[in-house]
Protein backbone atom coordinates (compact mmCIF):
# COMPACT_ATOMS: atom_id res chain seq x y z
CA MET A 1 -6.40 -27.17 18.66
CA GLU A 2 -3.41 -25.59 16.91
CA ARG A 3 -2.75 -24.59 13.32
CA LEU A 4 0.66 -24.82 11.93
CA SER A 5 1.70 -22.43 9.10
CA GLY A 6 5.19 -23.12 7.60
CA THR A 7 7.66 -23.13 10.41
CA ALA A 8 5.70 -20.58 12.49
CA LEU A 9 2.80 -21.29 14.90
CA ASP A 10 -0.40 -19.58 13.97
CA PRO A 11 -2.58 -20.76 16.84
CA SER A 12 -6.45 -20.78 16.43
CA THR A 13 -9.24 -22.30 18.39
CA VAL A 14 -12.06 -24.50 17.28
CA THR A 15 -15.05 -24.32 19.64
CA ILE A 16 -16.60 -27.54 20.49
CA PRO A 17 -20.31 -27.26 20.13
CA GLN A 18 -23.13 -27.55 22.67
CA MET A 19 -24.92 -30.59 22.17
CA SER A 20 -28.07 -32.47 23.47
CA ILE A 21 -27.84 -35.64 25.58
CA PHE A 22 -29.13 -37.37 22.49
CA ASP A 23 -26.16 -36.26 20.40
CA ARG A 24 -23.67 -37.08 23.14
CA VAL A 25 -24.93 -40.68 23.30
CA LEU A 26 -25.43 -41.46 19.68
CA LYS A 27 -22.71 -39.49 18.01
CA LEU A 28 -19.93 -39.21 20.65
CA LYS A 29 -20.52 -42.68 21.93
CA LEU A 30 -22.00 -44.89 19.38
CA PHE A 31 -21.05 -43.26 15.85
CA VAL A 32 -17.63 -42.03 17.09
CA ARG A 33 -16.01 -45.35 16.22
CA GLY A 34 -16.68 -44.64 12.51
CA LEU A 35 -14.07 -41.95 12.76
CA GLU A 36 -11.45 -44.74 13.18
CA VAL A 37 -12.32 -46.92 10.43
CA HIS A 38 -13.74 -44.82 7.79
CA GLY A 39 -12.14 -42.00 5.76
CA GLY A 40 -12.43 -38.29 5.33
CA SER A 41 -15.91 -38.47 3.94
CA PHE A 42 -17.37 -40.01 6.99
CA SER A 43 -15.63 -37.35 9.15
CA ARG A 44 -16.74 -34.34 7.05
CA GLU A 45 -20.37 -35.77 7.36
CA TRP A 46 -19.88 -36.32 11.24
CA LEU A 47 -18.54 -32.59 11.65
CA LYS A 48 -21.36 -31.33 9.41
CA SER A 49 -23.92 -32.83 11.71
CA PHE A 50 -22.56 -30.70 14.34
CA GLY A 51 -22.01 -27.56 12.56
CA VAL A 52 -18.32 -27.65 12.58
CA ARG A 53 -16.44 -25.88 9.77
CA TYR A 54 -13.52 -27.71 8.42
CA ASN A 55 -12.86 -26.16 4.83
CA ARG A 56 -10.75 -23.44 5.92
CA TYR A 57 -7.80 -25.70 6.68
CA GLU A 58 -5.54 -26.76 3.83
CA GLU A 59 -4.11 -30.19 3.53
CA GLY A 60 -0.63 -30.55 5.25
CA THR A 61 -0.74 -27.32 7.04
CA THR A 62 -2.26 -28.06 10.44
CA LEU A 63 -1.83 -30.04 13.68
CA PHE A 64 -5.03 -30.29 15.73
CA ILE A 65 -4.29 -30.85 19.32
CA SER A 66 -7.08 -31.82 22.10
CA ALA A 67 -7.30 -32.58 25.57
CA GLY A 68 -10.30 -34.41 27.07
CA SER A 69 -12.53 -36.91 25.91
CA LYS A 70 -15.06 -34.55 24.61
CA ALA A 71 -12.75 -32.80 22.28
CA ALA A 72 -10.84 -35.83 21.14
CA PRO A 73 -13.32 -36.94 18.56
CA PHE A 74 -13.56 -33.48 17.09
CA CYS A 75 -9.79 -33.34 16.73
CA LEU A 76 -9.65 -36.69 15.15
CA ALA A 77 -12.40 -36.00 12.68
CA LEU A 78 -10.89 -32.43 11.59
CA ALA A 79 -7.55 -34.25 10.83
CA LYS A 80 -9.34 -36.85 8.79
CA ALA A 81 -11.64 -34.41 7.14
CA THR A 82 -8.82 -32.19 5.94
CA HIS A 83 -5.88 -34.57 5.49
CA ASN A 84 -3.90 -33.11 8.34
CA LYS A 85 -2.29 -34.43 11.67
CA CYS A 86 -3.76 -34.89 15.02
CA ALA A 87 -2.43 -35.05 18.78
CA VAL A 88 -4.23 -35.92 21.93
CA LEU A 89 -3.33 -35.35 25.46
CA MET A 90 -4.29 -38.02 27.97
CA THR A 91 -6.40 -41.09 26.92
CA PRO A 92 -9.74 -40.14 25.62
CA SER A 93 -12.65 -42.65 26.46
CA VAL A 94 -14.11 -44.76 23.90
CA LEU A 95 -11.52 -43.81 21.27
CA GLY A 96 -8.27 -44.56 22.94
CA THR A 97 -5.06 -43.10 21.55
CA LYS A 98 -4.10 -45.55 18.66
CA SER A 99 -6.13 -43.58 15.91
CA PHE A 100 -4.17 -40.35 16.57
CA ASN A 101 -0.86 -39.49 15.09
CA TYR A 102 0.49 -38.49 18.32
CA ALA A 103 -0.70 -39.08 22.07
CA ILE A 104 0.93 -37.45 24.90
CA VAL A 105 -0.04 -39.57 28.00
CA PRO A 106 1.12 -39.56 31.68
CA LYS A 107 3.18 -42.68 32.46
CA HIS A 108 1.00 -43.42 35.54
CA ASP A 109 -1.97 -43.92 33.01
CA LYS A 110 -0.15 -47.09 31.79
CA PRO A 111 -0.83 -46.44 28.09
CA ASP A 112 -0.28 -48.84 25.26
CA LEU A 113 3.14 -48.22 23.82
CA LYS A 114 2.94 -50.91 21.02
CA THR A 115 1.55 -48.46 18.40
CA GLY A 116 4.61 -46.22 18.51
CA ASN A 117 2.62 -43.00 18.51
CA VAL A 118 2.65 -42.40 22.20
CA ILE A 119 5.05 -40.48 24.30
CA THR A 120 4.70 -40.76 28.05
CA THR A 121 5.36 -37.96 30.58
CA LEU A 122 6.14 -37.97 34.31
CA GLY A 123 3.08 -36.41 35.75
CA ALA A 124 0.66 -34.16 33.87
CA PRO A 125 1.83 -31.83 31.01
CA ASN A 126 0.76 -28.35 31.72
CA HIS A 127 0.70 -24.72 30.76
CA ILE A 128 3.26 -23.32 33.30
CA TYR A 129 6.14 -21.33 31.78
CA ALA A 130 8.60 -20.63 34.56
CA PRO A 131 10.17 -17.49 33.14
CA SER A 132 6.79 -15.57 33.17
CA LEU A 133 5.93 -16.45 36.83
CA LYS A 134 7.66 -13.64 38.61
CA ASP A 135 6.20 -10.98 36.30
CA ILE A 136 2.60 -12.58 37.04
CA ALA A 137 3.17 -12.72 40.61
CA SER A 138 4.30 -9.24 40.78
CA HIS A 139 1.09 -7.92 39.30
CA TYR A 140 -1.08 -10.27 41.10
CA PHE A 141 0.27 -9.60 44.41
CA ALA A 142 1.14 -5.84 43.94
CA GLY A 143 1.44 -3.96 47.38
CA LYS A 144 1.97 -7.31 49.36
CA ASP A 145 5.23 -7.57 51.38
CA LEU A 146 6.65 -10.74 49.98
CA GLU A 147 10.20 -9.80 48.74
CA GLY A 148 12.99 -11.06 51.12
CA HIS A 149 10.72 -13.55 52.98
CA LYS A 150 10.20 -17.24 52.82
CA VAL A 151 6.90 -17.51 51.09
CA VAL A 152 5.21 -20.77 51.65
CA ALA A 153 2.51 -21.83 49.20
CA ILE A 154 0.10 -24.45 50.32
CA LEU A 155 -1.95 -26.23 47.52
CA ILE A 156 -4.81 -28.30 48.81
CA GLY A 157 -6.82 -30.61 46.70
CA GLY A 158 -9.67 -32.80 47.81
CA SER A 159 -11.25 -36.13 48.30
CA ASP A 160 -11.77 -38.49 45.34
CA ALA A 161 -12.00 -42.13 44.62
CA ASN A 162 -8.63 -42.85 46.28
CA TYR A 163 -8.04 -40.14 48.90
CA ARG A 164 -9.76 -38.43 51.71
CA ILE A 165 -9.57 -34.68 52.68
CA ASN A 166 -11.60 -33.82 55.87
CA SER A 167 -11.56 -31.34 58.67
CA ARG A 168 -9.64 -33.48 60.99
CA TRP A 169 -6.84 -33.82 58.54
CA ALA A 170 -6.80 -30.24 57.92
CA LYS A 171 -6.38 -29.38 61.66
CA ASP A 172 -3.69 -32.04 62.17
CA ILE A 173 -1.66 -30.83 59.34
CA LEU A 174 -2.13 -27.07 58.97
CA THR A 175 -1.75 -26.51 62.41
CA GLN A 176 1.82 -27.62 62.22
CA LEU A 177 2.29 -25.48 59.25
CA ARG A 178 0.80 -22.42 60.65
CA ASP A 179 3.42 -21.99 63.27
CA ILE A 180 6.40 -22.00 60.80
CA ARG A 181 8.71 -19.21 61.63
CA ASP A 182 9.62 -16.22 59.31
CA ALA A 183 7.26 -17.26 56.70
CA LYS A 184 4.50 -15.67 54.69
CA PHE A 185 1.80 -17.95 53.49
CA LEU A 186 -0.13 -18.15 50.25
CA ILE A 187 -2.81 -20.77 50.34
CA THR A 188 -5.11 -22.16 47.82
CA THR A 189 -8.10 -24.99 47.59
CA SER A 190 -9.45 -26.59 44.63
CA ARG A 191 -12.75 -27.67 43.24
CA ARG A 192 -12.70 -31.01 45.20
CA THR A 193 -11.75 -29.48 48.65
CA GLY A 194 -15.09 -28.78 49.77
CA GLU A 195 -16.83 -26.10 51.82
CA GLY A 196 -16.32 -27.74 55.27
CA VAL A 197 -12.57 -28.24 54.79
CA GLU A 198 -12.21 -24.74 53.48
CA GLU A 199 -14.01 -23.28 56.68
CA THR A 200 -11.50 -25.27 58.65
CA VAL A 201 -8.64 -23.92 56.64
CA GLU A 202 -9.97 -20.31 57.24
CA GLU A 203 -10.37 -21.03 60.87
CA ILE A 204 -6.91 -22.24 61.48
CA PHE A 205 -5.33 -19.31 59.84
CA ALA A 206 -7.59 -16.58 61.14
CA GLY A 207 -5.75 -13.81 62.62
CA ASN A 208 -2.49 -15.06 61.47
CA PRO A 209 -0.34 -11.88 60.50
CA ASN A 210 1.69 -13.89 58.22
CA LEU A 211 -1.17 -15.05 55.92
CA GLU A 212 -0.85 -12.94 52.75
CA TYR A 213 -3.45 -14.71 50.61
CA MET A 214 -6.22 -17.34 50.79
CA PHE A 215 -8.25 -18.51 47.95
CA LEU A 216 -11.08 -20.55 48.70
CA TYR A 217 -12.54 -22.23 45.48
CA SER A 218 -16.13 -22.41 46.60
CA ARG A 219 -16.37 -18.63 46.83
CA THR A 220 -14.57 -17.44 43.62
CA PRO A 221 -14.66 -20.70 41.36
CA ASN A 222 -13.61 -18.87 38.26
CA GLN A 223 -10.40 -17.53 39.60
CA ASN A 224 -7.18 -18.99 38.97
CA SER A 225 -4.21 -17.87 40.96
CA ILE A 226 -1.90 -20.82 40.67
CA THR A 227 0.57 -19.20 38.25
CA ALA A 228 0.83 -16.15 40.53
CA ILE A 229 1.35 -18.12 43.65
CA LEU A 230 4.12 -20.32 42.07
CA GLY A 231 5.76 -17.02 41.01
CA ALA A 232 5.80 -15.47 44.42
CA ALA A 233 6.64 -18.52 46.49
CA THR A 234 10.10 -19.97 47.86
CA HIS A 235 8.62 -23.21 49.00
CA VAL A 236 5.58 -25.13 47.95
CA LEU A 237 3.49 -27.89 49.47
CA VAL A 238 1.08 -29.89 47.58
CA THR A 239 -1.41 -32.57 48.72
CA GLU A 240 -0.85 -35.95 46.84
CA ASP A 241 -4.35 -36.08 45.37
CA SER A 242 -3.53 -33.43 42.77
CA VAL A 243 -1.13 -34.74 40.27
CA SER A 244 -1.87 -31.59 38.24
CA MET A 245 -0.84 -29.24 40.98
CA VAL A 246 2.38 -31.27 41.82
CA SER A 247 3.21 -31.23 38.05
CA GLU A 248 2.65 -27.50 37.73
CA ALA A 249 4.86 -26.78 40.92
CA VAL A 250 7.58 -29.13 39.77
CA THR A 251 7.56 -27.37 36.32
CA ALA A 252 7.88 -24.09 37.87
CA GLY A 253 11.06 -25.12 39.33
CA PHE A 254 10.26 -26.02 42.89
CA LYS A 255 11.24 -29.14 44.81
CA VAL A 256 7.70 -30.04 46.10
CA GLY A 257 6.93 -30.86 49.42
CA LEU A 258 4.45 -33.82 49.04
CA ILE A 259 1.76 -34.03 51.80
CA ARG A 260 0.30 -37.61 52.12
CA LEU A 261 -3.33 -38.25 52.66
CA PRO A 262 -5.63 -40.79 54.12
CA ARG A 263 -6.83 -43.32 51.33
CA THR A 264 -9.83 -44.75 50.46
CA THR A 265 -8.47 -47.20 47.92
CA GLY A 266 -9.19 -51.03 48.77
CA GLN A 267 -6.31 -53.56 49.29
CA ILE A 268 -7.33 -55.44 45.98
CA LYS A 269 -6.95 -52.34 43.99
CA HIS A 270 -3.57 -51.51 45.49
CA MET A 271 -2.21 -55.03 44.91
CA LEU A 272 -3.21 -54.87 41.36
CA GLY A 273 -1.37 -51.66 40.81
CA TYR A 274 -4.49 -49.51 40.35
CA GLY A 275 -6.01 -46.70 42.36
CA ALA A 276 -3.42 -44.71 44.54
CA ARG A 277 -0.71 -47.44 43.93
CA ARG A 278 -0.14 -46.18 40.27
CA PHE A 279 0.30 -42.73 41.89
CA ASP A 280 2.95 -44.02 44.25
CA ASP A 281 5.17 -45.23 41.46
CA MET A 282 4.93 -41.77 39.97
CA PHE A 283 5.89 -39.98 42.99
CA ALA A 284 8.82 -42.32 43.63
CA GLU A 285 10.16 -41.40 40.25
CA PHE A 286 9.68 -37.79 41.02
CA ALA A 287 11.46 -38.26 44.44
CA GLN A 288 14.20 -40.24 42.68
CA ARG A 289 14.89 -37.45 40.24
CA GLY A 290 15.09 -34.90 43.16
CA LEU A 291 11.79 -33.07 42.19
CA ILE A 292 9.83 -33.73 45.24
CA GLU A 293 10.54 -34.06 49.05
CA ASP A 294 7.93 -37.08 50.14
CA PHE A 295 7.04 -36.41 53.71
CA GLY A 296 5.54 -39.79 53.91
CA THR A 297 3.18 -40.12 56.94
CA ASP A 298 5.66 -38.57 59.62
CA PHE A 299 4.92 -34.91 58.41
CA TYR A 300 8.01 -33.45 59.88
CA PHE A 301 8.04 -30.04 58.16
CA PRO A 302 10.91 -27.92 59.68
CA LYS A 303 14.03 -29.33 57.86
CA PHE A 304 12.25 -28.59 54.60
CA PHE A 305 12.13 -24.75 55.46
CA GLU A 306 15.68 -24.49 56.70
CA ALA A 307 16.89 -23.59 53.03
CA TYR A 308 15.79 -20.02 51.98
CA GLU A 309 14.04 -21.81 49.11
CA GLN A 310 13.20 -25.28 47.71
CA LYS A 311 14.09 -25.32 43.98
CA HIS A 312 15.44 -28.46 42.21
CA GLY A 313 17.50 -26.56 39.58
CA GLN A 314 16.63 -28.97 36.73
CA ASP A 315 15.26 -28.35 33.20
CA PHE A 316 11.78 -29.96 33.68
CA ASN A 317 9.07 -29.27 31.19
CA GLU A 318 7.09 -32.25 30.04
CA ALA A 319 4.99 -30.08 27.73
CA LYS A 320 8.06 -28.68 25.89
CA ARG A 321 9.63 -32.22 25.89
CA ALA A 322 6.17 -33.59 24.18
CA ALA A 323 6.32 -30.83 21.72
CA ASP A 324 9.88 -31.21 20.57
CA TRP A 325 8.91 -35.00 20.21
CA ILE A 326 6.09 -34.22 17.72
CA LEU A 327 8.23 -31.69 15.70
CA HIS A 328 10.90 -34.39 15.65
CA HIS A 329 8.44 -37.04 14.25
CA SER A 330 6.41 -34.87 12.02
């Protein structure tokens, strides 16, 4: 959550309190609708019940910003309690977006645009700030021989309700990538990858002299190396399940190589435009704008690596565009 002071940004953080299961059900599910229909007095009492201070915020000075369904009610309550404005990222469950002054929602989530308070983004807004990436990488990978080489970043997601990543997939795809000539490799997995797939990834690249860095999420889950990897890479490949990593890499300036995955989504869901289908529409727009290279199901990689680097050369930053939109409408 951010605080605005005049025209300068004076950011501060409001910590969301720990709560019991009883409070989650009663106050975040049942009573939270009261924040939409009642005024500031209800919001102040609601915040007091959690021990959240609100009287340090002056009227008309603050924009509260939240991301995620748990933080959204506090964002709305603080704005109502102090007569300020609020913005929400994504669509929070129960509340939805209509009660917020501003809502920043990915287009593939199909938000309701009738209320006029929503701006849609292509992919997920993110924290990537391209000008700082090189410096981050130089510190993170100090001592590694990356300068002057093609540096291939492979960002691997994991199975979910729509996609499936298993060891067989890893062997089929990563064995092809392992043999790319004259390239250094930076590889990262994610929370959903699973230890079995991670072990296969490790096995495939074992002893490869061009492997410069491998991050396995299950072993060091609190480490985040994406920004450093994007700062060092010349080419980036991302599995299609991770909209966030695709969005981060595109924001960093890369024309991203999109690796397709086996799907679990049923045919009915696909026909109705849900499940993986809604992401297909998003990736089609990314590709149309020259921001990704969609390999489809053929997985022929060599042409993608012919150029020294794969950058799209466009000004693409959906978080900045959303911020500009809020400032213009405030």
